[in-house]
């Protein structure tokens, strides 16, 4: 029993050491955002305790038990490997951070205009703001927890003040306030039922435009009162009723406005006008439309296999119809691969999707923003966040969104600085993007010239 007990304890320590090695391999993953310092201390402490216990067990073993003694040595080595992996990853990150913060100020500001970032502490904001290394900040529930509207307004004014000066582009304060399950600033803003639910339950004869614009105005008034001028809404993905039991984050069927592309386009256009009435710009998401997609890009890569012909008649209709509206909406690019357009790159970094399709075929000259680059579909891809940042800007994307894990800003900017140094950035695309961004004046006052979609084309299937 004593021998079995020693083997059991040693085996448990070995499994724990292997678990630490697995965690250490992906130490800088966004999964640790928000408690990375605590995780670092705990992981290193546990690893060192494993080494101590393994060596104590080895000393208590009789010399003849070679297998058990070897197992303790292997356990201690694996624990030390985990410590080494964590320290190497942390050291590499700190080097990238140091390089970014000591980069040429003009280069950092020029590349920084392509970033909107989330934050978890004010030091991060002050550090980047002082260097004008971002175009704006993303504000969400953990930034405003326990605050009332007055306090949030003060927070937003402080954020703006970090980027004060004479910028060529406006300062963006962005959030995710769709209504329904995605309502990052509720509370304190009133919680609204999903717009799709209100559209489905509207009184007989009630115009889609009226319901949607009223909804947008209510939301816009609240956001504007806090100082937010960019909302990552509306969702214009079509509800294809795809159900993935493992999908904990995207859940498009609960967020989509309708299963009818024309209803979606009409409602989204009116909703955007409602936001614009209070100086808040809208964002159409998630191009190329992810209502048909089963996998969740938050946790894995995903593919959209529908043909361009199918997508033009359904999923792309709201995007294309509203792309020419005034004030111009932004379009958010998802990280799904459109297999029949570009089977190798996600839409957010694809030259074929961004340049060939949106810029050239559609003639869209508005702002394109990526979905959060912290998602696993990007972070786990070859080259990770850094390569994605380079590919996206070279493709003609204007804004890189890093919202969930602010630390990912540093490897992204580090990769851009290296690409700039080595001549791997497309300077003409950057020049065009700079022009688009510098022309993005914030909206003021009630907007005129509402643009709604035309009558239903024959190609659109009837609502289910």
Tab-separated table of C-alpha atoms in Angstrom:
chain	number	residue	atom	x	y	z
A	1	UNK	CA	0.000	0.000	0.000
A	2	UNK	CA	2.841	2.312	0.829
A	3	UNK	CA	4.367	1.736	-2.610
A	4	UNK	CA	1.014	2.213	-4.297
A	5	UNK	CA	0.497	5.406	-2.339
A	6	UNK	CA	3.836	6.812	-3.434
A	7	UNK	CA	3.107	5.960	-7.067
A	8	UNK	CA	-0.344	7.536	-6.787
A	9	UNK	CA	1.012	10.787	-5.347
A	10	UNK	CA	3.839	10.917	-7.893
A	11	UNK	CA	1.433	10.241	-10.753
A	12	UNK	CA	-0.866	13.003	-9.558
A	13	UNK	CA	2.061	15.427	-9.451
A	14	UNK	CA	3.093	14.314	-12.948
A	15	UNK	CA	-0.391	14.996	-14.321
A	16	UNK	CA	-0.418	18.409	-12.668
A	17	UNK	CA	2.979	19.202	-14.190
A	18	UNK	CA	1.713	18.156	-17.633
A	19	UNK	CA	-1.331	20.404	-17.181
A	20	UNK	CA	0.955	23.329	-16.346
A	21	UNK	CA	3.027	22.607	-19.456
A	22	UNK	CA	-0.131	22.695	-21.553
A	23	UNK	CA	-1.139	26.045	-20.060
A	24	UNK	CA	2.384	27.425	-20.461
A	25	UNK	CA	2.393	26.636	-24.190
A	26	UNK	CA	-0.326	29.251	-24.666
A	27	UNK	CA	0.556	31.558	-21.813
A	28	UNK	CA	-0.230	34.794	-23.646
A	29	UNK	CA	-3.637	33.551	-24.792
A	30	UNK	CA	-6.560	36.002	-24.458
A	31	UNK	CA	-8.128	33.380	-22.177
A	32	UNK	CA	-6.040	34.785	-19.318
A	33	UNK	CA	-7.027	38.390	-19.892
A	34	UNK	CA	-8.168	40.054	-16.717
A	35	UNK	CA	-6.278	37.789	-14.327
A	36	UNK	CA	-2.952	37.171	-16.047
A	37	UNK	CA	-0.809	38.461	-13.148
A	38	UNK	CA	-2.620	36.224	-10.676
A	39	UNK	CA	-2.342	33.274	-13.049
A	40	UNK	CA	1.395	33.926	-13.432
A	41	UNK	CA	1.997	33.918	-9.686
A	42	UNK	CA	-0.177	30.851	-9.104
A	43	UNK	CA	1.316	28.856	-11.988
A	44	UNK	CA	4.937	29.512	-11.002
A	45	UNK	CA	4.178	28.807	-7.334
A	46	UNK	CA	2.448	25.502	-8.143
A	47	UNK	CA	5.274	24.466	-10.466
A	48	UNK	CA	7.921	25.138	-7.811
A	49	UNK	CA	5.882	23.284	-5.189
A	50	UNK	CA	5.678	20.306	-7.555
A	51	UNK	CA	9.470	20.318	-7.825
A	52	UNK	CA	9.864	20.430	-4.046
A	53	UNK	CA	7.342	17.638	-3.392
A	54	UNK	CA	8.778	15.471	-6.175
A	55	UNK	CA	12.276	15.770	-4.728
A	56	UNK	CA	11.020	15.048	-1.198
A	57	UNK	CA	9.262	11.934	-2.442
A	58	UNK	CA	12.405	10.817	-4.229
A	59	UNK	CA	14.445	11.150	-1.044
A	60	UNK	CA	11.959	8.991	0.861
A	61	UNK	CA	12.059	6.228	-1.734
A	62	UNK	CA	14.355	3.260	-1.400
A	63	UNK	CA	17.194	3.166	-3.952
A	64	UNK	CA	15.805	0.004	-5.490
A	65	UNK	CA	12.649	1.686	-6.722
A	66	UNK	CA	14.208	3.004	-9.882
A	67	UNK	CA	10.923	3.455	-11.743
A	68	UNK	CA	9.354	5.571	-9.027
A	69	UNK	CA	12.522	7.611	-8.535
A	70	UNK	CA	12.761	8.273	-12.286
A	71	UNK	CA	9.106	9.359	-12.297
A	72	UNK	CA	9.784	12.019	-9.674
A	73	UNK	CA	12.696	13.373	-11.724
A	74	UNK	CA	10.541	13.544	-14.862
A	75	UNK	CA	7.814	15.325	-12.872
A	76	UNK	CA	10.251	17.915	-11.535
A	77	UNK	CA	11.714	18.522	-14.992
A	78	UNK	CA	8.265	19.007	-16.529
A	79	UNK	CA	7.341	21.494	-13.798
A	80	UNK	CA	10.535	23.442	-14.421
A	81	UNK	CA	9.843	23.387	-18.170
A	82	UNK	CA	6.459	24.969	-17.488
A	83	UNK	CA	8.130	27.746	-15.485
A	84	UNK	CA	10.619	28.288	-18.276
A	85	UNK	CA	7.925	28.450	-20.944
A	86	UNK	CA	5.939	31.011	-18.967
A	87	UNK	CA	8.983	33.181	-18.288
A	88	UNK	CA	10.119	33.038	-21.926
A	89	UNK	CA	6.642	33.986	-23.166
A	90	UNK	CA	6.425	36.787	-20.617
A	91	UNK	CA	9.890	38.031	-21.527
A	92	UNK	CA	9.049	38.045	-25.242
A	93	UNK	CA	5.871	39.992	-24.564
A	94	UNK	CA	7.700	42.566	-22.465
A	95	UNK	CA	10.269	42.997	-25.236
A	96	UNK	CA	7.497	43.629	-27.779
A	97	UNK	CA	5.870	46.116	-25.416
A	98	UNK	CA	9.178	47.914	-24.862
A	99	UNK	CA	9.835	48.054	-28.612
A	100	UNK	CA	6.386	49.461	-29.357
A	101	UNK	CA	6.498	52.111	-26.657
A	102	UNK	CA	9.947	53.235	-27.784
A	103	UNK	CA	9.199	53.236	-31.504
A	104	UNK	CA	9.482	56.316	-33.692
A	105	UNK	CA	6.600	58.548	-32.505
A	106	UNK	CA	5.439	59.505	-36.017
A	107	UNK	CA	5.385	55.888	-37.179
A	108	UNK	CA	3.571	54.771	-34.040
A	109	UNK	CA	0.927	57.476	-34.444
A	110	UNK	CA	0.498	56.772	-38.159
A	111	UNK	CA	-0.043	53.055	-37.538
A	112	UNK	CA	-1.959	53.731	-34.343
A	113	UNK	CA	-4.799	55.411	-36.252
A	114	UNK	CA	-5.773	51.890	-37.358
A	115	UNK	CA	-6.536	50.586	-33.851
A	116	UNK	CA	-9.520	50.672	-31.527
A	117	UNK	CA	-8.699	48.882	-28.277
A	118	UNK	CA	-10.413	47.817	-25.107
A	119	UNK	CA	-8.803	48.442	-21.738
A	120	UNK	CA	-8.730	47.020	-18.229
A	121	UNK	CA	-6.752	49.702	-16.410
A	122	UNK	CA	-6.110	53.403	-16.789
A	123	UNK	CA	-2.344	53.034	-17.051
A	124	UNK	CA	-2.800	51.211	-20.358
A	125	UNK	CA	-5.006	54.029	-21.671
A	126	UNK	CA	-2.610	56.748	-20.503
A	127	UNK	CA	0.395	54.956	-21.992
A	128	UNK	CA	-1.112	54.590	-25.467
A	129	UNK	CA	-2.933	57.905	-25.366
A	130	UNK	CA	0.228	59.834	-24.594
A	131	UNK	CA	1.781	58.414	-27.761
A	132	UNK	CA	-1.419	58.750	-29.834
A	133	UNK	CA	-0.948	55.086	-30.618
A	134	UNK	CA	-4.649	54.298	-31.078
A	135	UNK	CA	-7.680	55.895	-32.739
A	136	UNK	CA	-10.067	55.218	-29.892
A	137	UNK	CA	-11.184	52.977	-27.076
A	138	UNK	CA	-13.792	50.264	-26.665
A	139	UNK	CA	-15.824	50.480	-23.484
A	140	UNK	CA	-17.757	47.537	-22.072
A	141	UNK	CA	-19.362	46.142	-18.915
A	142	UNK	CA	-16.203	45.560	-16.875
A	143	UNK	CA	-15.188	49.203	-17.459
A	144	UNK	CA	-18.448	50.595	-16.064
A	145	UNK	CA	-19.445	48.041	-13.436
A	146	UNK	CA	-21.070	49.850	-10.519
A	147	UNK	CA	-21.063	53.238	-12.280
A	148	UNK	CA	-24.046	55.461	-12.928
A	149	UNK	CA	-24.467	57.470	-16.133
A	150	UNK	CA	-22.726	60.516	-14.670
A	151	UNK	CA	-19.664	58.495	-13.699
A	152	UNK	CA	-19.502	56.814	-17.107
A	153	UNK	CA	-19.699	60.193	-18.780
A	154	UNK	CA	-16.716	61.309	-16.717
A	155	UNK	CA	-14.862	58.132	-17.671
A	156	UNK	CA	-15.499	58.745	-21.362
A	157	UNK	CA	-14.366	62.366	-21.094
A	158	UNK	CA	-11.187	61.122	-19.466
A	159	UNK	CA	-10.659	58.614	-22.312
A	160	UNK	CA	-11.066	61.377	-24.882
A	161	UNK	CA	-8.668	63.616	-23.011
A	162	UNK	CA	-5.916	60.975	-23.332
A	163	UNK	CA	-6.054	61.458	-27.121
A	164	UNK	CA	-6.578	65.208	-27.030
A	165	UNK	CA	-4.622	67.459	-29.342
A	166	UNK	CA	-5.016	68.069	-33.026
A	167	UNK	CA	-5.741	64.670	-34.529
A	168	UNK	CA	-6.349	64.173	-38.237
A	169	UNK	CA	-9.110	61.718	-37.377
A	170	UNK	CA	-11.836	61.867	-34.730
A	171	UNK	CA	-11.493	60.042	-31.436
A	172	UNK	CA	-13.755	57.003	-31.374
A	173	UNK	CA	-15.427	55.768	-28.210
A	174	UNK	CA	-17.009	52.477	-29.198
A	175	UNK	CA	-19.205	49.871	-27.571
A	176	UNK	CA	-21.403	46.845	-28.294
A	177	UNK	CA	-24.974	47.905	-27.550
A	178	UNK	CA	-27.223	45.865	-29.835
A	179	UNK	CA	-30.023	45.362	-27.346
A	180	UNK	CA	-31.050	41.922	-26.138
A	181	UNK	CA	-28.232	39.638	-24.995
A	182	UNK	CA	-25.506	41.999	-26.232
A	183	UNK	CA	-25.985	45.173	-24.192
A	184	UNK	CA	-22.572	46.072	-22.820
A	185	UNK	CA	-23.690	49.323	-21.170
A	186	UNK	CA	-26.894	48.043	-19.582
A	187	UNK	CA	-27.004	48.922	-16.760
A	188	UNK	CA	-27.009	51.845	-16.387
A	189	UNK	CA	-28.642	52.279	-19.808
A	190	UNK	CA	-32.131	50.770	-19.954
A	191	UNK	CA	-32.158	47.217	-21.245
A	192	UNK	CA	-33.983	46.895	-24.565
A	193	UNK	CA	-35.519	43.643	-25.828
A	194	UNK	CA	-33.911	42.500	-29.113
A	195	UNK	CA	-34.944	44.574	-32.115
A	196	UNK	CA	-35.784	41.370	-33.979
A	197	UNK	CA	-38.252	40.474	-31.240
A	198	UNK	CA	-39.890	43.886	-31.446
A	199	UNK	CA	-40.161	43.608	-35.209
A	200	UNK	CA	-41.793	40.186	-34.941
A	201	UNK	CA	-44.258	41.456	-32.317
A	202	UNK	CA	-45.066	44.828	-33.907
A	203	UNK	CA	-48.695	45.701	-34.358
A	204	UNK	CA	-50.334	44.867	-37.648
A	205	UNK	CA	-49.516	47.566	-40.169
A	206	UNK	CA	-46.764	49.126	-38.065
A	207	UNK	CA	-43.963	50.083	-40.463
A	208	UNK	CA	-40.642	48.336	-40.023
A	209	UNK	CA	-38.919	51.690	-40.511
A	210	UNK	CA	-40.824	53.376	-37.696
A	211	UNK	CA	-40.240	50.596	-35.157
A	212	UNK	CA	-36.559	50.331	-36.033
A	213	UNK	CA	-35.812	54.038	-36.089
A	214	UNK	CA	-37.537	54.557	-32.734
A	215	UNK	CA	-35.454	51.694	-31.319
A	216	UNK	CA	-32.275	53.247	-32.734
A	217	UNK	CA	-33.158	56.684	-31.396
A	218	UNK	CA	-33.721	55.337	-27.885
A	219	UNK	CA	-30.396	53.566	-28.026
A	220	UNK	CA	-28.616	56.502	-29.657
A	221	UNK	CA	-29.881	58.954	-27.054
A	222	UNK	CA	-28.508	56.800	-24.247
A	223	UNK	CA	-25.155	56.199	-25.912
A	224	UNK	CA	-24.756	59.839	-26.873
A	225	UNK	CA	-25.447	60.937	-23.300
A	226	UNK	CA	-22.437	58.855	-22.222
A	227	UNK	CA	-20.173	60.204	-24.971
A	228	UNK	CA	-20.152	57.056	-27.124
A	229	UNK	CA	-20.029	57.860	-30.850
A	230	UNK	CA	-19.560	54.414	-32.432
A	231	UNK	CA	-21.775	51.390	-31.870
A	232	UNK	CA	-20.916	47.909	-33.122
A	233	UNK	CA	-24.495	47.291	-34.189
A	234	UNK	CA	-26.730	46.305	-35.969
A	235	UNK	CA	-26.363	42.604	-36.658
A	236	UNK	CA	-27.414	42.175	-40.278
A	237	UNK	CA	-26.646	38.463	-40.463
A	238	UNK	CA	-29.620	36.527	-41.750
A	239	UNK	CA	-31.233	34.042	-39.378
A	240	UNK	CA	-30.815	30.670	-41.073
A	241	UNK	CA	-31.787	28.926	-37.823
A	242	UNK	CA	-28.413	27.229	-37.459
A	243	UNK	CA	-28.173	25.731	-33.984
A	244	UNK	CA	-24.800	24.809	-32.482
A	245	UNK	CA	-25.192	23.517	-28.901
A	246	UNK	CA	-21.545	24.389	-28.199
A	247	UNK	CA	-21.925	27.994	-29.362
A	248	UNK	CA	-21.738	30.055	-26.160
A	249	UNK	CA	-20.802	33.410	-27.680
A	250	UNK	CA	-22.076	34.102	-31.209
A	251	UNK	CA	-25.675	32.773	-31.047
A	252	UNK	CA	-26.770	34.594	-34.193
A	253	UNK	CA	-30.329	33.246	-34.091
A	254	UNK	CA	-30.902	35.151	-30.845
A	255	UNK	CA	-29.450	38.373	-32.276
A	256	UNK	CA	-30.525	38.418	-35.927
A	257	UNK	CA	-33.293	40.827	-36.945
A	258	UNK	CA	-35.085	38.428	-39.279
A	259	UNK	CA	-34.790	35.488	-41.636
A	260	UNK	CA	-35.808	37.810	-44.488
A	261	UNK	CA	-32.929	39.798	-46.060
A	262	UNK	CA	-35.182	42.686	-47.131
A	263	UNK	CA	-36.660	43.025	-43.634
A	264	UNK	CA	-33.125	43.013	-42.223
A	265	UNK	CA	-31.947	45.682	-44.666
A	266	UNK	CA	-34.987	47.879	-44.083
A	267	UNK	CA	-34.829	47.589	-40.301
A	268	UNK	CA	-31.058	48.063	-40.145
A	269	UNK	CA	-31.202	51.158	-42.345
A	270	UNK	CA	-33.823	52.794	-40.152
A	271	UNK	CA	-32.021	51.743	-36.978
A	272	UNK	CA	-28.775	53.338	-38.213
A	273	UNK	CA	-30.648	56.549	-38.925
A	274	UNK	CA	-32.004	56.472	-35.388
A	275	UNK	CA	-28.474	56.229	-33.994
A	276	UNK	CA	-27.297	58.979	-36.341
A	277	UNK	CA	-30.013	61.301	-35.050
A	278	UNK	CA	-27.963	61.436	-31.844
A	279	UNK	CA	-24.505	61.496	-33.400
A	280	UNK	CA	-23.734	57.781	-33.078
A	281	UNK	CA	-22.345	55.898	-36.073
A	282	UNK	CA	-23.521	52.334	-36.723
A	283	UNK	CA	-21.580	49.238	-37.797
A	284	UNK	CA	-23.036	46.539	-40.049
A	285	UNK	CA	-21.878	43.121	-38.888
A	286	UNK	CA	-20.593	40.454	-39.446
A	287	UNK	CA	-19.598	40.431	-43.127
A	288	UNK	CA	-19.818	38.150	-45.114
A	289	UNK	CA	-22.763	37.130	-42.953
A	290	UNK	CA	-22.411	34.342	-40.402
A	291	UNK	CA	-26.010	33.210	-40.073
A	292	UNK	CA	-25.178	30.054	-42.054
A	293	UNK	CA	-21.987	29.292	-40.103
A	294	UNK	CA	-21.981	26.443	-37.575
A	295	UNK	CA	-18.635	26.905	-35.829
A	296	UNK	CA	-17.968	29.815	-33.478
A	297	UNK	CA	-14.926	31.944	-34.387
A	298	UNK	CA	-14.523	32.932	-30.741
A	299	UNK	CA	-13.138	29.439	-30.111
A	300	UNK	CA	-12.192	27.920	-33.480
A	301	UNK	CA	-11.893	28.514	-37.197
A	302	UNK	CA	-15.098	28.548	-39.217
A	303	UNK	CA	-15.990	28.263	-42.905
A	304	UNK	CA	-18.828	29.759	-44.938
A	305	UNK	CA	-19.296	27.385	-47.871
A	306	UNK	CA	-22.248	29.031	-49.660
A	307	UNK	CA	-21.593	30.219	-53.203
A	308	UNK	CA	-21.264	33.919	-54.056
A	309	UNK	CA	-24.495	33.576	-56.077
A	310	UNK	CA	-26.393	32.379	-53.001
A	311	UNK	CA	-24.833	35.039	-50.789
A	312	UNK	CA	-25.597	37.893	-53.184
A	313	UNK	CA	-29.306	37.070	-53.081
A	314	UNK	CA	-29.518	36.626	-49.315
A	315	UNK	CA	-26.742	37.270	-46.807
A	316	UNK	CA	-25.016	40.051	-48.741
A	317	UNK	CA	-28.145	42.007	-49.617
A	318	UNK	CA	-28.324	44.097	-46.399
A	319	UNK	CA	-24.617	44.909	-46.504
A	320	UNK	CA	-24.634	45.951	-50.136
A	321	UNK	CA	-27.903	47.853	-49.921
A	322	UNK	CA	-26.855	49.883	-46.891
A	323	UNK	CA	-23.225	50.411	-47.878
A	324	UNK	CA	-24.193	53.556	-49.796
A	325	UNK	CA	-26.365	55.060	-47.074
A	326	UNK	CA	-25.669	58.456	-45.544
A	327	UNK	CA	-24.214	58.820	-43.015
A	328	UNK	CA	-22.048	55.934	-44.167
A	329	UNK	CA	-22.080	52.911	-41.865
A	330	UNK	CA	-18.950	50.994	-40.990
A	331	UNK	CA	-18.771	47.313	-41.918
A	332	UNK	CA	-17.311	44.770	-39.506
A	333	UNK	CA	-15.483	41.830	-41.051
A	334	UNK	CA	-15.826	38.470	-39.361
A	335	UNK	CA	-13.113	35.834	-39.142
A	336	UNK	CA	-14.925	33.155	-41.151
A	337	UNK	CA	-13.368	31.868	-44.346
A	338	UNK	CA	-15.509	32.322	-47.451
A	339	UNK	CA	-14.359	29.107	-49.098
A	340	UNK	CA	-15.546	29.965	-52.622
A	341	UNK	CA	-13.926	33.418	-52.535
A	342	UNK	CA	-10.751	32.800	-50.516
A	343	UNK	CA	-10.231	29.304	-49.036
A	344	UNK	CA	-7.001	30.291	-47.291
A	345	UNK	CA	-7.666	33.533	-45.397
A	346	UNK	CA	-10.494	34.640	-43.105
A	347	UNK	CA	-12.628	37.479	-44.473
A	348	UNK	CA	-11.047	39.944	-42.038
A	349	UNK	CA	-7.586	39.517	-43.586
A	350	UNK	CA	-8.462	38.427	-47.125
A	351	UNK	CA	-7.346	40.505	-50.095
A	352	UNK	CA	-9.914	38.700	-52.250
A	353	UNK	CA	-12.773	39.629	-49.904
A	354	UNK	CA	-11.683	43.138	-48.957
A	355	UNK	CA	-10.048	44.459	-52.094
A	356	UNK	CA	-11.509	42.429	-54.939
A	357	UNK	CA	-15.066	42.080	-53.656
A	358	UNK	CA	-15.844	45.021	-51.363
A	359	UNK	CA	-13.543	47.744	-52.682
A	360	UNK	CA	-13.518	46.983	-56.412
A	361	UNK	CA	-16.700	45.046	-57.273
A	362	UNK	CA	-18.969	46.845	-54.801
A	363	UNK	CA	-17.123	50.150	-54.886
A	364	UNK	CA	-17.342	50.449	-51.096
A	365	UNK	CA	-15.101	53.278	-49.923
A	366	UNK	CA	-16.249	53.370	-46.312
A	367	UNK	CA	-14.537	52.115	-43.185
A	368	UNK	CA	-13.931	48.406	-42.718
A	369	UNK	CA	-13.168	47.163	-39.212
A	370	UNK	CA	-12.197	43.659	-38.140
A	371	UNK	CA	-14.057	41.721	-35.523
A	372	UNK	CA	-12.051	41.324	-32.326
A	373	UNK	CA	-8.598	39.969	-33.201
A	374	UNK	CA	-8.503	38.248	-29.805
A	375	UNK	CA	-10.764	35.480	-31.089
A	376	UNK	CA	-9.297	31.998	-31.366
A	377	UNK	CA	-9.877	31.879	-35.131
A	378	UNK	CA	-7.153	34.557	-35.379
A	379	UNK	CA	-5.031	33.946	-32.289
A	380	UNK	CA	-4.533	30.245	-33.087
A	381	UNK	CA	-3.872	30.765	-36.799
A	382	UNK	CA	-0.285	30.749	-38.149
A	383	UNK	CA	1.339	34.043	-37.175
A	384	UNK	CA	-1.452	34.846	-34.738
A	385	UNK	CA	-2.616	38.385	-34.047
A	386	UNK	CA	0.519	39.980	-35.489
A	387	UNK	CA	0.261	38.347	-38.903
A	388	UNK	CA	-3.466	39.055	-39.000
A	389	UNK	CA	-2.829	42.757	-38.362
A	390	UNK	CA	-0.347	42.945	-41.249
A	391	UNK	CA	-2.578	40.978	-43.631
A	392	UNK	CA	-5.681	43.003	-42.759
A	393	UNK	CA	-4.094	46.413	-43.376
A	394	UNK	CA	-2.439	45.177	-46.562
A	395	UNK	CA	-5.823	43.967	-47.765
A	396	UNK	CA	-7.377	47.406	-47.260
A	397	UNK	CA	-8.993	47.083	-43.828
A	398	UNK	CA	-9.050	50.402	-41.956
A	399	UNK	CA	-9.443	49.563	-38.264
A	400	UNK	CA	-8.122	46.652	-36.224
A	401	UNK	CA	-10.314	45.891	-33.219
A	402	UNK	CA	-8.652	44.477	-30.096
A	403	UNK	CA	-11.312	44.569	-27.419
A	404	UNK	CA	-11.270	41.531	-25.128
A	405	UNK	CA	-7.557	41.307	-24.295
A	406	UNK	CA	-5.840	44.710	-24.557
A	407	UNK	CA	-2.393	43.092	-24.235
A	408	UNK	CA	-2.805	41.732	-27.777
A	409	UNK	CA	-2.279	45.293	-29.005
A	410	UNK	CA	1.457	44.993	-28.424
A	411	UNK	CA	2.173	41.913	-30.601
A	412	UNK	CA	-0.105	43.370	-33.278
A	413	UNK	CA	1.670	46.727	-33.336
A	414	UNK	CA	5.077	45.049	-33.002
A	415	UNK	CA	4.328	43.014	-36.143
A	416	UNK	CA	3.255	46.162	-37.999
A	417	UNK	CA	6.417	48.011	-37.002
A	418	UNK	CA	8.571	45.132	-38.236
A	419	UNK	CA	6.570	44.923	-41.458
A	420	UNK	CA	6.976	48.679	-41.964
A	421	UNK	CA	10.720	48.427	-41.381
A	422	UNK	CA	11.070	45.511	-43.808
A	423	UNK	CA	8.903	47.032	-46.540
A	424	UNK	CA	6.104	44.471	-46.145
A	425	UNK	CA	3.299	46.993	-45.640
A	426	UNK	CA	1.367	48.227	-48.666
A	427	UNK	CA	1.902	51.966	-48.367
A	428	UNK	CA	-0.660	52.797	-51.043
A	429	UNK	CA	-3.346	50.852	-49.175
A	430	UNK	CA	-2.349	52.623	-45.972
A	431	UNK	CA	-2.559	55.989	-47.707
A	432	UNK	CA	-6.060	55.192	-48.986
A	433	UNK	CA	-7.083	54.011	-45.536
A	434	UNK	CA	-5.715	57.175	-43.949
A	435	UNK	CA	-7.833	59.224	-46.337
A	436	UNK	CA	-10.960	57.280	-45.411
A	437	UNK	CA	-10.287	57.618	-41.696
A	438	UNK	CA	-9.499	61.325	-41.824
A	439	UNK	CA	-12.813	61.957	-43.592
A	440	UNK	CA	-14.832	60.189	-40.893
A	441	UNK	CA	-16.276	63.224	-39.164
A	442	UNK	CA	-18.465	62.463	-36.209
A	443	UNK	CA	-22.166	62.793	-36.946
A	444	UNK	CA	-23.970	65.819	-35.590
A	445	UNK	CA	-27.638	66.660	-35.343
A	446	UNK	CA	-30.650	64.936	-36.891
A	447	UNK	CA	-29.633	63.335	-40.163
A	448	UNK	CA	-31.485	63.911	-43.399
A	449	UNK	CA	-31.864	61.852	-46.526
A	450	UNK	CA	-32.822	58.527	-44.977
A	451	UNK	CA	-31.994	55.695	-47.350
A	452	UNK	CA	-34.119	52.574	-47.242
A	453	UNK	CA	-33.931	49.484	-49.454
A	454	UNK	CA	-36.077	49.265	-52.617
A	455	UNK	CA	-38.999	46.951	-53.033
A	456	UNK	CA	-38.332	43.247	-52.685
A	457	UNK	CA	-36.471	41.812	-55.691
A	458	UNK	CA	-37.841	38.618	-57.147
A	459	UNK	CA	-34.634	36.768	-56.274
A	460	UNK	CA	-35.346	37.050	-52.549
A	461	UNK	CA	-37.181	34.065	-51.106
A	462	UNK	CA	-40.290	34.853	-49.027
A	463	UNK	CA	-40.041	34.998	-45.267
A	464	UNK	CA	-40.301	31.606	-43.580
